Every structure is written in structure tokens, then in C-alpha cells.
Coordinates of C-alpha atoms in Angstrom, one line a residue:
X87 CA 45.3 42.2 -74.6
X88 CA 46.8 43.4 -78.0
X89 CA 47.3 40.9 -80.7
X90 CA 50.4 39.0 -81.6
X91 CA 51.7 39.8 -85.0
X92 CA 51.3 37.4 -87.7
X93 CA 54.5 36.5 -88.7
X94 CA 53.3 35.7 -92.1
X95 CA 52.2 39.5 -91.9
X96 CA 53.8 41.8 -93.9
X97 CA 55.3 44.3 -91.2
X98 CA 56.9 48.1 -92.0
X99 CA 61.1 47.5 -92.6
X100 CA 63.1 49.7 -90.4
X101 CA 66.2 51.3 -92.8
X102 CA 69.6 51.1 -91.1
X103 CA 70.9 54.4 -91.0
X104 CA 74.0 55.4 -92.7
X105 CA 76.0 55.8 -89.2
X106 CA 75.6 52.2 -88.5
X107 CA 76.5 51.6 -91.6
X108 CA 79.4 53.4 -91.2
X109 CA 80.2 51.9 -87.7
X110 CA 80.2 48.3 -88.8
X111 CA 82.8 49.4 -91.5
X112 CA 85.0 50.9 -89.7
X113 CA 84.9 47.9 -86.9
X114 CA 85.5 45.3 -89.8
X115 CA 88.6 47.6 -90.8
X116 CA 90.3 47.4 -87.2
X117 CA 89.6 43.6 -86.8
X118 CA 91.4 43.1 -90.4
X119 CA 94.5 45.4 -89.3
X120 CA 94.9 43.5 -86.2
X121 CA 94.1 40.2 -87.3
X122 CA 97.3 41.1 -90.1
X123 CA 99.4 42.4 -87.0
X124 CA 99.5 39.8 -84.9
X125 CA 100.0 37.2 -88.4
X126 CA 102.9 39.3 -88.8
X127 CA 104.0 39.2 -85.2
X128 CA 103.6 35.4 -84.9
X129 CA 105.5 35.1 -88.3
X130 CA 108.1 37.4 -86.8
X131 CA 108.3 35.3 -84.1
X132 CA 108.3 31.8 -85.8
X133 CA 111.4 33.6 -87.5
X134 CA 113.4 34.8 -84.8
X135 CA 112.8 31.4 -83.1
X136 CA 114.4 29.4 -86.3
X137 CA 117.1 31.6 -86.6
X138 CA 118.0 31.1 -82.7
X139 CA 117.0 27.5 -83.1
X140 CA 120.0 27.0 -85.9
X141 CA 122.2 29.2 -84.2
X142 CA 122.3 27.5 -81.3
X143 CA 122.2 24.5 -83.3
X144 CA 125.4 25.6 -85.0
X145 CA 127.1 26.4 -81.9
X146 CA 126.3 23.0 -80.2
X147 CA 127.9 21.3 -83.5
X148 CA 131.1 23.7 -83.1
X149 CA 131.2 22.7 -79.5
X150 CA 131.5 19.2 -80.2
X151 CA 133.7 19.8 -82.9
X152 CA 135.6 21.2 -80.9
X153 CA 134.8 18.8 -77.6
X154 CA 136.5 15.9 -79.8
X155 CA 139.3 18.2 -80.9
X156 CA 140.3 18.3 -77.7
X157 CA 140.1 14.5 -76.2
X158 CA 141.7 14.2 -80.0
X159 CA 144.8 16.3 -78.5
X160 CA 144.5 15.0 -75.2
X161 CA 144.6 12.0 -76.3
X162 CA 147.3 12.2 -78.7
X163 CA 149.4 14.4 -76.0
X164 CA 149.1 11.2 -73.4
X165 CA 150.2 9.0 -76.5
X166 CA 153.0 11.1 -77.3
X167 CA 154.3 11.5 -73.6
X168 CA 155.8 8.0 -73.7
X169 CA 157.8 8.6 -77.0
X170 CA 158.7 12.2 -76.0
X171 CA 160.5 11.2 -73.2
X172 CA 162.1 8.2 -74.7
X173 CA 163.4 11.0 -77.1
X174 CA 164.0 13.3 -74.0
X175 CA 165.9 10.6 -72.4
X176 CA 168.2 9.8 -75.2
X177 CA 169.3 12.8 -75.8
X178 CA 170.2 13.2 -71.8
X179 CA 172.2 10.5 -72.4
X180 CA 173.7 10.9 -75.7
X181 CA 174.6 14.7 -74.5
X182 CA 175.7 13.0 -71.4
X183 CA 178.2 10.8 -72.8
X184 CA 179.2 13.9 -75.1
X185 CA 180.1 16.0 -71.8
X186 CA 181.9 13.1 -70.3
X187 CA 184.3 12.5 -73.6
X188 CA 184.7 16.4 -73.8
X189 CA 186.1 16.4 -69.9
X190 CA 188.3 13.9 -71.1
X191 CA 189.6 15.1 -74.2
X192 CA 193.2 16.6 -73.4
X193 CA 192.8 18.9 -76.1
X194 CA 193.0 22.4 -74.7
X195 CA 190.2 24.9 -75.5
X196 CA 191.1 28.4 -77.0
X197 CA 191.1 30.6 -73.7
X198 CA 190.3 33.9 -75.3
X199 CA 187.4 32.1 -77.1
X200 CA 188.6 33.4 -80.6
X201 CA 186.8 31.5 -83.6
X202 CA 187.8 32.5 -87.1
X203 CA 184.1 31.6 -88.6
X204 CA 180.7 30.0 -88.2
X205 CA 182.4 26.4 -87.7
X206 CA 184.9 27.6 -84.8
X207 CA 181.8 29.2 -83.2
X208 CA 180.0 26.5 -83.1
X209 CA 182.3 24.3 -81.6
X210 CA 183.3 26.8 -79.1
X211 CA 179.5 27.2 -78.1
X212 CA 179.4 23.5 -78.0
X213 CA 181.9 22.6 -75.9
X214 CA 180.5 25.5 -72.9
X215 CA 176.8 23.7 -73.2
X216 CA 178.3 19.8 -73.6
X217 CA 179.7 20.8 -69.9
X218 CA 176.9 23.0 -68.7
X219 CA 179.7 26.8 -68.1
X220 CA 176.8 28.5 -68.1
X221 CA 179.0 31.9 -67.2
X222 CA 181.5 30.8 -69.6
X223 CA 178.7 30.5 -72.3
X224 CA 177.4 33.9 -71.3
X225 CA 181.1 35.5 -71.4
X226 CA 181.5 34.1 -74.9
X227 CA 177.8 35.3 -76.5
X228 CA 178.4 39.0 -74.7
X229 CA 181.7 39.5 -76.3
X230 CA 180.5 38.5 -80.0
X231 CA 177.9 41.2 -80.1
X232 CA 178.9 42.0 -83.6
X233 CA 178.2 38.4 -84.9
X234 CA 174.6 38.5 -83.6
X235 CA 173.4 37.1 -87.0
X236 CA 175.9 34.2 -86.4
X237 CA 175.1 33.9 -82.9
X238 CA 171.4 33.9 -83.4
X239 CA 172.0 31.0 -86.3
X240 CA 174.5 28.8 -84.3
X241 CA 173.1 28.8 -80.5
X242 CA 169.6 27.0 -81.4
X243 CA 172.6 24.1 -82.5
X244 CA 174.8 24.8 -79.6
X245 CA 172.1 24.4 -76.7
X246 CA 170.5 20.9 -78.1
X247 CA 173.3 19.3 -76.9
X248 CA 172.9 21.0 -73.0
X249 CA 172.0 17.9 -70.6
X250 CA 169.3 20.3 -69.0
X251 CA 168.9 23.2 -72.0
X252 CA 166.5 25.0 -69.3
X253 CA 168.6 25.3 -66.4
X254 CA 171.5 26.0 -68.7
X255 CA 169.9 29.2 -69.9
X256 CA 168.5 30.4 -66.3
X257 CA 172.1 29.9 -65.3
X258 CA 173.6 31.9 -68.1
X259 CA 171.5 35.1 -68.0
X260 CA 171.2 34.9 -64.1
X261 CA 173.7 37.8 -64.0
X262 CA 171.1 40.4 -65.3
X263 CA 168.2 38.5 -65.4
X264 CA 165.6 38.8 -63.4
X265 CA 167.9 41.7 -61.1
X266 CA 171.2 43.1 -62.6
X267 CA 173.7 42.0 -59.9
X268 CA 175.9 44.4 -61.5
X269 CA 174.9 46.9 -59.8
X270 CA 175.1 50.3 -60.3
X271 CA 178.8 49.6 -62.1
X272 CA 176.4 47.6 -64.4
X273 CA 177.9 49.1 -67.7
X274 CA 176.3 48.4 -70.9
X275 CA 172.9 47.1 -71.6
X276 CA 172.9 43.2 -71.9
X277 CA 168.9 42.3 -72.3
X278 CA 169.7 42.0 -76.0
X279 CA 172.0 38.8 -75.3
X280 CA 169.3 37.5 -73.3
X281 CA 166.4 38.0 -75.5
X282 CA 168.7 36.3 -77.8
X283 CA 169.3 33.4 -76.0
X284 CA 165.7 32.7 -74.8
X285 CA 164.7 32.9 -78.6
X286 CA 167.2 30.5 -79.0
X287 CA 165.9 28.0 -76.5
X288 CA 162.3 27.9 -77.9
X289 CA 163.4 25.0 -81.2
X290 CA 165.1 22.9 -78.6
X291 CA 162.5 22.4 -75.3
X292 CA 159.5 22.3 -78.0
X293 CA 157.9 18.6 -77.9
X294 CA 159.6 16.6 -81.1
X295 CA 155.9 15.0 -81.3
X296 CA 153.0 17.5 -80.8
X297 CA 155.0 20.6 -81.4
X298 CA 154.8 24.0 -80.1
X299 CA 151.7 23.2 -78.1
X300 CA 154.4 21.7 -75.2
X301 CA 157.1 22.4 -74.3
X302 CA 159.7 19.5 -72.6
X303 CA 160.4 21.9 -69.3
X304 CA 160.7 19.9 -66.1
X305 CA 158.0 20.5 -63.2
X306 CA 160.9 22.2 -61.1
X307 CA 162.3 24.2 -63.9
X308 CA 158.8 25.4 -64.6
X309 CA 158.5 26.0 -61.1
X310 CA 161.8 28.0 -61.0
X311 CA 160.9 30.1 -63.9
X312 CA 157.9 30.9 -62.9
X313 CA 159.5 32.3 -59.0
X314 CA 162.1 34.4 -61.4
X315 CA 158.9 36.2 -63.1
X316 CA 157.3 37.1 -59.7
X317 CA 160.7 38.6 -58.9
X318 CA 161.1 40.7 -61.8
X319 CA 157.4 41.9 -61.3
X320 CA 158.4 42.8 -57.8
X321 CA 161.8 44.6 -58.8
X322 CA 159.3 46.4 -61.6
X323 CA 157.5 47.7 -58.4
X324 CA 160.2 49.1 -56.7
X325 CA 162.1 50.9 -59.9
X326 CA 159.1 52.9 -60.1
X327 CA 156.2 50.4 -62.6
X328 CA 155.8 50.2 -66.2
X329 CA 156.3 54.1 -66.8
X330 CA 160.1 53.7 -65.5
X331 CA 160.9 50.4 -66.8
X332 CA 163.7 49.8 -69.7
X333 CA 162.0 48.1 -72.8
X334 CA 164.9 46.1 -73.3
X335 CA 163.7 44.6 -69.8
X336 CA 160.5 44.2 -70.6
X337 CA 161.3 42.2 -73.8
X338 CA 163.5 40.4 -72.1
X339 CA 160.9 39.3 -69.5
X340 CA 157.9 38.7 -71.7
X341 CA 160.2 36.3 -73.9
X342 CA 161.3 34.6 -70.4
X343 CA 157.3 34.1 -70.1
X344 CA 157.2 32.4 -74.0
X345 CA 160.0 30.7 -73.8
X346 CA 159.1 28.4 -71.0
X347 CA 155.4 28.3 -71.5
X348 CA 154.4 30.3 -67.4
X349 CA 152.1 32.8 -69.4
X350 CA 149.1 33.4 -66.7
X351 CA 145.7 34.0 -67.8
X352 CA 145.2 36.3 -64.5
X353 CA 148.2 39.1 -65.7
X354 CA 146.6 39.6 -69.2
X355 CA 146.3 43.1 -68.4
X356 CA 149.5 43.2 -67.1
X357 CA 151.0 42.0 -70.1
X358 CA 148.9 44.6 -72.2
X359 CA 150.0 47.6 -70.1
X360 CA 154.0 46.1 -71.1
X361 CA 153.3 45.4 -74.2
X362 CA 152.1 49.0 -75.6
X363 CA 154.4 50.5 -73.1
X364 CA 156.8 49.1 -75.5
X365 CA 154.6 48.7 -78.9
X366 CA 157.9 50.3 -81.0
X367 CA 160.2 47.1 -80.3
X368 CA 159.9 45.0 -83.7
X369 CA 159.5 41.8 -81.8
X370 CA 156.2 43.0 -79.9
X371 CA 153.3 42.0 -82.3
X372 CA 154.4 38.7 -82.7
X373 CA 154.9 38.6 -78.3
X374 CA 151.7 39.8 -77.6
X375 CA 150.1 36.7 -80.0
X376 CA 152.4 34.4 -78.2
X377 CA 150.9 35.9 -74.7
X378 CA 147.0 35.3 -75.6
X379 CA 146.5 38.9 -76.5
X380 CA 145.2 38.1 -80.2
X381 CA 141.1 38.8 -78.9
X382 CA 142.5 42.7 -77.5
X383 CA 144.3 43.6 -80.3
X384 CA 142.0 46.3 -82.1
X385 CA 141.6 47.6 -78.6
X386 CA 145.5 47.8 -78.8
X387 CA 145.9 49.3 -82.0
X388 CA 143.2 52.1 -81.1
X389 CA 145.5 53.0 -78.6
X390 CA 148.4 53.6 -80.5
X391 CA 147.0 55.6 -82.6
X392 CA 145.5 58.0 -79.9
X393 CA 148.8 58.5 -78.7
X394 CA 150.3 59.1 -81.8
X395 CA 151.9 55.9 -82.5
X396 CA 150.4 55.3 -85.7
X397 CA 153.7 53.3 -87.0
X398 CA 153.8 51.0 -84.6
X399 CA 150.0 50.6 -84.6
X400 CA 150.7 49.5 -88.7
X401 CA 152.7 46.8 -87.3
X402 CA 150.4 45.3 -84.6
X403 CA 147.7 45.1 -87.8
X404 CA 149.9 43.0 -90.1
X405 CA 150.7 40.8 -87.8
X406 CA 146.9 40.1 -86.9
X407 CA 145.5 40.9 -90.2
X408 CA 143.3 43.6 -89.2
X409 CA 144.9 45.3 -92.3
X410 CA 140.8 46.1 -93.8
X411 CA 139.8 47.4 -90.6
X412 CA 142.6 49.8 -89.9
X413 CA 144.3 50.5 -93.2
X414 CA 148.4 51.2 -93.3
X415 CA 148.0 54.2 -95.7
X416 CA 146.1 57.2 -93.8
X417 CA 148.0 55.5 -90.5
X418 CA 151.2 56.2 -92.1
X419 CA 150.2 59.7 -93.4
X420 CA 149.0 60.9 -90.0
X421 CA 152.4 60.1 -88.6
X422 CA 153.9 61.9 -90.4
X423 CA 151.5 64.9 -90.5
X424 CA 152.2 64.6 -86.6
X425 CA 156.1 64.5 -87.0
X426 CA 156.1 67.9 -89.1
X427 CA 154.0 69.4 -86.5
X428 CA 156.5 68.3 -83.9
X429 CA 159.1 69.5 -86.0
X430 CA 157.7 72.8 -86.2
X431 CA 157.1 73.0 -82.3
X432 CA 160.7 72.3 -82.1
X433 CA 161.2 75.5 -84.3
X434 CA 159.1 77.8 -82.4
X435 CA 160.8 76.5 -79.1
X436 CA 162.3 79.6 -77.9
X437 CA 164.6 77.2 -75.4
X438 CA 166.2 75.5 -78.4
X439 CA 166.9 79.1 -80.5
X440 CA 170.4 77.6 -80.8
X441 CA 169.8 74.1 -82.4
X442 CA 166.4 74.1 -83.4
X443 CA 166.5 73.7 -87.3
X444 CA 169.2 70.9 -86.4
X445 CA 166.4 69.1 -84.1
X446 CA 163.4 70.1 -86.3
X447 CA 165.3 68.6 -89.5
X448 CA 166.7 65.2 -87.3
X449 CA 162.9 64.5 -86.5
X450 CA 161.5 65.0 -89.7
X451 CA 164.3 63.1 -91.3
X452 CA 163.7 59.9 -88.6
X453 CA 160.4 59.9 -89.3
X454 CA 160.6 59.4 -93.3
X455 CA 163.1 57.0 -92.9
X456 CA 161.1 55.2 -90.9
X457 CA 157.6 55.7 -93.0
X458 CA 159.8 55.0 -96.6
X459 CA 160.8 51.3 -94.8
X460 CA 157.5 50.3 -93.9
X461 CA 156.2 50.8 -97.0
X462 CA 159.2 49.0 -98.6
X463 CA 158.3 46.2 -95.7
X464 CA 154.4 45.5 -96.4
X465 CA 155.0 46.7 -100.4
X466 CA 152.5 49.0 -99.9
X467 CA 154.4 51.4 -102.7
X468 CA 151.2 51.6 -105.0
X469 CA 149.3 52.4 -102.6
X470 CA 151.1 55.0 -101.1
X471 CA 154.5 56.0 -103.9
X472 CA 157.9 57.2 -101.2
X473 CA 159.4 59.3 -103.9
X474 CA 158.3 62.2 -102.5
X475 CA 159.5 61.3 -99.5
X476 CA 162.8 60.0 -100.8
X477 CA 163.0 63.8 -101.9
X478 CA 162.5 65.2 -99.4
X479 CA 164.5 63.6 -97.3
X480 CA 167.3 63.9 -99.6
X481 CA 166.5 67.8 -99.5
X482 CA 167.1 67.7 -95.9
X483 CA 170.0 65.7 -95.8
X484 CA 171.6 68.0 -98.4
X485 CA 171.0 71.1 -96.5
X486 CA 172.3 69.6 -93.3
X487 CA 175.9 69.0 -95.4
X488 CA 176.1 72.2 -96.7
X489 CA 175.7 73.7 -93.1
X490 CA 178.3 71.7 -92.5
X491 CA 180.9 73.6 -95.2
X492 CA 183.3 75.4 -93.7
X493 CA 182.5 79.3 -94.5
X494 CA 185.3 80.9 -96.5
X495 CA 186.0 84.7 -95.9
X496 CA 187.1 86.3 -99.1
X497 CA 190.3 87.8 -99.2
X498 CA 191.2 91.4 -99.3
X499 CA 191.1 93.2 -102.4
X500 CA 193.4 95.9 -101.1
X501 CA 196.6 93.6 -100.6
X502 CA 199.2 93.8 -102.6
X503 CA 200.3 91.2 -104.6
X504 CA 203.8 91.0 -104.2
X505 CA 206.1 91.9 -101.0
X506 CA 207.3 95.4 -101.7
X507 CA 205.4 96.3 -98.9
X508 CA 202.3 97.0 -97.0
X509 CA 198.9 98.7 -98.6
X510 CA 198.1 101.3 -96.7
X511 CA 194.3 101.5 -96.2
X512 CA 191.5 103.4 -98.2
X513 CA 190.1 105.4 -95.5
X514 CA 192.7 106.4 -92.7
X515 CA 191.2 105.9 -89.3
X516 CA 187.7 103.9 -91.0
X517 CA 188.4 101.2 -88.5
X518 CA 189.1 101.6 -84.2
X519 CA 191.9 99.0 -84.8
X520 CA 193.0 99.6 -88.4
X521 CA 196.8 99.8 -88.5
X522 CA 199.9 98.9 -91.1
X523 CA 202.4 97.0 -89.8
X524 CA 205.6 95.3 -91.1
X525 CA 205.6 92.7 -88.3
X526 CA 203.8 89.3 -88.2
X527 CA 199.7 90.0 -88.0
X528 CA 199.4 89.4 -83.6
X529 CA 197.7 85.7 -82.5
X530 CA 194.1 86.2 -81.7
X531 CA 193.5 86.7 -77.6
X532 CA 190.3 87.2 -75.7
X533 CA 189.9 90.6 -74.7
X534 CA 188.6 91.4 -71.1
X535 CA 185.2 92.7 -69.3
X536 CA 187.4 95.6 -68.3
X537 CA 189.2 96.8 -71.1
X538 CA 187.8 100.1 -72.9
X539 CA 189.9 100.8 -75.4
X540 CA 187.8 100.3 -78.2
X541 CA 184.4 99.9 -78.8
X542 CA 181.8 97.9 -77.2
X543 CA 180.0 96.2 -80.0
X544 CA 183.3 94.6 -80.9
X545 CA 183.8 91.4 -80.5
X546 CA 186.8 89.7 -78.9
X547 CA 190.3 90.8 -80.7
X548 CA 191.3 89.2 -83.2
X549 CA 194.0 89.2 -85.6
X550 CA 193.4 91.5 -88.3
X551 CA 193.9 90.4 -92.2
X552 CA 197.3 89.8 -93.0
X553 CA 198.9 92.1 -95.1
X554 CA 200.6 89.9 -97.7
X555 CA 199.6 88.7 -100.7
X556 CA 201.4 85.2 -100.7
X557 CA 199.3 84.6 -97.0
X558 CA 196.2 83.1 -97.3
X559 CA 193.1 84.4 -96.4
X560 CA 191.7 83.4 -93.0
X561 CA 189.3 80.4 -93.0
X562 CA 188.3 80.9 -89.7
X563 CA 184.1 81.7 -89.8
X564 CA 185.0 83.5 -86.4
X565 CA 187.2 85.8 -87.1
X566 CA 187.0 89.2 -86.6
X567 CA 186.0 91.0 -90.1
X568 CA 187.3 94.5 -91.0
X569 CA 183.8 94.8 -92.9
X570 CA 181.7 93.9 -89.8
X571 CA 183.5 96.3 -87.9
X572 CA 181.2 99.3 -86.5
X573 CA 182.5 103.3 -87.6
X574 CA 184.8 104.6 -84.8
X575 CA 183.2 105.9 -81.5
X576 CA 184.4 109.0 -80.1
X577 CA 187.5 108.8 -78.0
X578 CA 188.5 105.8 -80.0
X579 CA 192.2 105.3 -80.9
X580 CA 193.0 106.1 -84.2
X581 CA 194.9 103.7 -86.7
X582 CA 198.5 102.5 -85.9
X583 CA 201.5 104.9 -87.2
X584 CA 203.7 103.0 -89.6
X585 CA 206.5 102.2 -87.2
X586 CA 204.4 100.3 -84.8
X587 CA 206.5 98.5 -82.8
X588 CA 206.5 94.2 -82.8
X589 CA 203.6 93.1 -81.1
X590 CA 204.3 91.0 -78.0
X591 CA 207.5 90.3 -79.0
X592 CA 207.0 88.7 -82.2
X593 CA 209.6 90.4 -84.1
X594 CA 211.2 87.6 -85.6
X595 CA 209.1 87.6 -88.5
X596 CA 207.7 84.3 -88.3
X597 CA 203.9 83.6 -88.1
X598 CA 202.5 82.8 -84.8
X599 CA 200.9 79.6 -83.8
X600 CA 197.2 80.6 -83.8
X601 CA 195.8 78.9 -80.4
X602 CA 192.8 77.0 -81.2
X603 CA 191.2 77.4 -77.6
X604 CA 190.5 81.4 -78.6
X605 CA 187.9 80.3 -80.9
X606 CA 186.1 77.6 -78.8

């Protein structure tokens, strides 16, 4: 057997060799780097979870904030519903008694419904609601389309003292609203009478306690507003959908839906589509707010400016204040970049050869009338100075009058100045229908297809230039002009002898009546 070792023997060390040494440091290394990456990805963690943790903690606080704002409002709302009809009620009655002692009064109305100011407005708007002539009232507002501002400050007044202000209204616009009855004879456009009068109704149907978060509409008046909305949606249909409707139509029915509170969460899209179908109408920011479309206006205001509609889009933003995320300057700049463009397309339209600096210079103008008004609207003139604009548009106003100007043709330097008699001409025979006469100068006539007497290149024939120097010159920018006359052809007649007898007949040496229809 071989003998144990001592342990108290002094045995030979075995070195470690320098590749151990090496491995052990390099394993020591990777356990330190991913000991410090998974610290760092715990902390990361522990991070993300606090920062959820008060997030969510936040958003439980706003929700009961806003949980108790609610039962607040409810509760307020079912407080409020006695006192809003007591107030409801007594003004049915007050208004009714009003009706009643306006039936009675003997005193005759004015038939023709001719006021003399705001006063005799009023009253005559009064007495139509106190006794519910709903046509009579709509006859009246139609025919004072020039006293809209009146109208617009008198109705709100007027219609508070309607028994039933809702069915008044319905009644009254009934005749175009939500069909035109009139037909095809319709005549003029009336949706701006009924905009007018659904604004009108908002102040009085708005809850006296709570506001404009109710309005004091009936069940069955809600009910019948709501039936007129799904018939105008299905008359849209059948004229064609939004691309063919009216915008006065439009307005008129998304002010029906304000006005009586029927705005359906289901048709937001629907209401989008109208609205920026009709985004130029001044009214429409402050409609599609009313309609719940506050959360899709950036969408909105991207789309006007895709299509070009940069103005309007400068509208929508002020009325949201997205004014930092879409500023009004570069908008209003790239409109009218666009509008010169147009302008020039216009130009180099060779179907509009004939009046195309007159359309080119009417789009540019519209445009910087309307650009110089918005800025003057949101004060936006530091930004974004219009007298250059103001400049130019004066530029091209200035050369649209002086296109206007009648052109003058200069008189003949060969007549003679007094009446001894006729000048005979420089060159005999320089014009085909040069002649010297002692008569009265012919009336202008229209010469025919057929006749080949003279030349071709000239025009219709005219009367030539009188021959007297107490005549005036012609003014007419159409005459015929002995210098724009061509040299005589060959076979041409020559110029008139001396005793050239009266032309026509006109030998009674007065002037003839020059028929304006030859120049037309």
C-alpha cells in the first residue's frame, strides 16, 4: 500500500496558470454586467410601474371628479325642473292672456305690415306670435330682407311671447323647410330667413335655470323635429347627397339640429361630411362645436387645406384654438399662392381667349379681399402687413377702370376747318372706299357674305370720317378707320368722283340717326 501524505508535510504547490487566471476574470466581468443589467431593468421597471401607478391614480381622481360633477348636474337639473316649469307655465299663461286681449283689441293691424322703425317692428312681430300666424309671421320676416340686422335684434323679443315658441317656428319655415313646397316656381332662396329664425329661437327655449345645457322643448315637439330631420336627410338622398346639396340648406338643417337639441351621436360623420362640404359659410366653425365635432377638428382643418381651402381652414382654427398647431400666416400665404396660380390657368385657357384677363384679374382680386379681411379679423397685421396687398389690389382695380374708358379715335388732320368745302385727300385712290362728298357722311350698315366690291380683309362698312371741321370726331372704338384700311387690291373701285350722288336718299343735308344695333 503507498503511504498517506502527512498533512503537516510540506507538499510541491501547483502554479495556476495564466489562462485560468484569465478565465476567472473574465467570468467575474460577465456576472458584474449582468448583475448591473438586470438592477437597471428592475429599476426601470419599479419606474414604469410608479408612473402607471399615478397615472391611473390620476385618472381615477378625474373620474370621480367628474362622477360627482355629474350627480352635481343631475341633481341640480331634477331641482331645477320644478322651478323651470313654474317659469314655463307662467309665461304660457301670461302669453296666453296676451293672445286673448290682442283677439279682442278692435284696433286694426297695418295690413301691408309697414313699420317705420325698430319699435313698429317689434310690435308688428308681436302681435303675429301673441296669436300664433305662423304664415303671417313668415310673410312679414321674408319681405324685410333688408332689415336683417333689425330682424335678427327684434325676433329673439318677438317669439318669447309665442304660447308654444317651438311649434311656432316649425309652422313658420314649414314652407321650405324640410322640402320647398314651392316647387319648381320656388323663386328666390329663403334658407337665410330660416337660419335666421332658428338662431332666433335658441335665447327663448334655453332653460332660465341651468342654461344652455336644456333646452324647454316638449317631448312631442322634440319628437316632431326630430321626424323633420329624417325627412330632409331623405330628400338629401334623392337630390343627388352632399355633392348636390345647396349650403344654404345645409345650414339651415344643421341649425334645425342646434336649435332644438336632436344632435345624434350615431350621424357624427354625417355631420362632418356637411359640414366641410360647406366649411366657407361663416357660421360653420362655431356649428360644428355645437354638433360635438370639437375632438375631429384638426382632422377637419387637414382637410381643408388639402383641397385648397386654406381660408376657411384659418377659421375652423380660431374658433378651436388650434391657432399654435396650424398657424394663420403660411395658411393665408398658400391661398393665395394657389389663387395666382388659378389666375394664371385662367390666362392660358385657350377657351376663355375672350375674357380671360377679366376672369384672371376678378379671382385674384376676390382672393385679396378676402385674405386683407381676415387679417383685419384675427389682427394678425404684424404678423403678416396687407399693404402690399392693398396695392395690389388697387393696381388691379385701376386697370380694370381704365379698360373701361371709352377709346377715343383722333380726328382727321386733313379736314378743313371751316365749311368752304371738302379736303380732297392726300393720295387719290390710297383707300378702296375713299371718296369726297358734299352730302351727309352714309349711316353705318352691315355688309353681306356676298358682296365683292371691295376687299376682303375689310371689315363691315362703315361710315367714313366726316368731312367737316365743326363735326366731331367719331367716338365709336368700332368704327371703321381710314388708317387701318389695307392698300387697294386689284380690280378694286377707285375713289368716288366729286359729284357723287346722295347716298340712300339722304340729300337733305341732315345727319343720319346712327343705328346702334350695327355695332352690337
Amino acid at each position: 500500500m503507498g503511504s498517506i501524505p502527512n498533512p503537516g508535510e510540506l507538499t510541491e504547490l501547483t502554479h495556476p496558470s495564466f489562462d485560468e487566471f484569465q478565465r476567472q476574470t473574465s467570468l467575474m466581468t460577465s456576472c458584474t454586467l449582468l448583475w448591473k443589467e438586470l438592477s437597471d431593468h428592475i429599476n426601470s421597471l419599479e419606474q414604469n410601474l410608479m408612473k402607471q401607478s399615478e397615472t391611473l391614480k390620476r385618472k381615477i381622481e378625474a373620474l370621480d371628479s367628474e362622477t360627482k360633477a355629474s350627480l352635481d348636474s343631475l341633481k341640480k337639473r331634477e331641482l331645477s325642473i320644478e322651478d323651470s316649469v313654474k317659469i314655463a307655465l307662467s309665461r304660457v299663461e301670461f302669453n296666453t292672456k296676451a293672445a286673448m286681449r290682442t283677439l279682442g283689441d278692435d284696433v286694426e293691424d297695418n295690413p301691408d305690415g309697414e313699420v317705420d322703425d325698430g319699435d313698429g317692428l317689434l310690435q308688428h312681430l308681436k302681435s303675429t306670435c301673441l296669436k300664433m300666424e305662423a304664415k303671417e309671421f313668415w310673410s312679414f320676416v321674408i319681405g324685410k330682407k333688408k332689415e336683417i340686422d333689425l330682424l335678427r335684434e327684434k325676433i329673439p323679443a318677438a317669439l318669447s311671447e309665442c304660447i308654444d315658441p317651438a311649434r311656432f317656428v316649425m309652422e313658420a319655415i314649414s314652407e321650405v323647410f324640410p322640402v320647398d313646397k314651392r316647387g319648381n316656381e320656388g323663386g328666390s332662396d329663403l334658407a337665410w330667413a330660416c337660419v335666421l329664425i332658428l338662431e332666433s329661437l335658441i335665447p327663448v327655449v334655453v332653460d332660465p335655470v341651468i342654461g344652455k345645457s336644456r333646452v324647454l322643448v316638449t317631448p312631442s315637439m322634440k319628437e316632431q323635429a326630430k321626424e323633420i330631420a329624417e325627412t330632409w336627410k331623405k330628400s338629401l338622398e334623392e337630390r343627388g347627397g352632399i355633392e348636390n346639396v345647396k349650403t344654404p340648406d345645409v345650414h339651415t338643417f344643421l341649425q334645425h339640429l342646434v336649435t332644438f337639441g336632436i344632435v345624434k351621436k350615431e350621424d357624427l360623420e354625417f355631420y362632418r361630411k356637411l359640414v366641410v362640404a360647406s366649411a366657407w359659410r361663416k357660421q360653420m366653425p362655431k356649428l360644428a362645436v355645437s354638433l360635438g365635432l370639437g375632438d375631429q377638428m384638426p382632422d377637419m382643418i387637414e382637410e381643408l387645406i388639402s383641397k385648397g381651402q386654406q381660408l376657411d381652414a384659418v377659421h375652423f382654427t380660431y374658433e378651436v384654438g388650434l391657432v399654435d398647431k396650424f398657424p394663420p400666416v403660411p395658411l393665408l400665404k398658400s391661398f393665395l399662392r394657389d389663387a395666382k396660380k388659378a389666375a394664371s390657368s385662367i390666362l392660358d385657357d385657350p377657351n376663355n381667349t375672350g375674357r380671360a384677363a377679366q376672369l384672371a384679374a376678378r379671382k385674384e382680386q376676390s382672393a385679396l379681399r378676402a385674405v386683407i379681411k381676415c387679417i383685419e379679423e384675427y389682427k394678425l397685421e404684424a404678423e403678416f402687413p396687407p399693404e402690399n396687398l392693398k396695392k395690389r389690389l388697387e393696381q388691379l382695380e385701376k386697370t380694370k377702370t381704365e379698360k373701361r374708358k371709352p377709346v377715343v379715335v383722333p380726328a382727321n388732320k386733313r379736314t378743313r376747318v371751316n365749311n368752304g368745302g371738302p379736303m380732297p385727300p392726300a393720295k387719290a385712290g390710297r383707300l378702296t372706299n375713299a371718296y369726297v362728298s358734299s352730302f351727309p357722311a352714309p349711316p353705318p350698315f352691315v355688309r353681306s357674305p356676298s358682296h365683292t366690291q371691295y376687299p376682303t380683309p375689310v371689315p363691315g362698312y362703315p361710315s367714313p370720317p366726316p368731312m367737316y371741321g365743326s363735326r366731331s370726331p367719331p367716338t365709336n372704338p368700332y368704327a371703321y378707320s381710314p388708317e387701318a384700311a389695307p392698300p387697294p387690291l386689284a380690280g378694286s373701285y377707285p375713289g368716288a368722283p366729286m359729284n357723287y350722288p346722295a347716298y340712300g336718299g339722304y340729300g337733305n343735308g341732315l345727319a343720319p340717326a346712327y343705328q346702334q344695333a350695327y355695332y352690337r
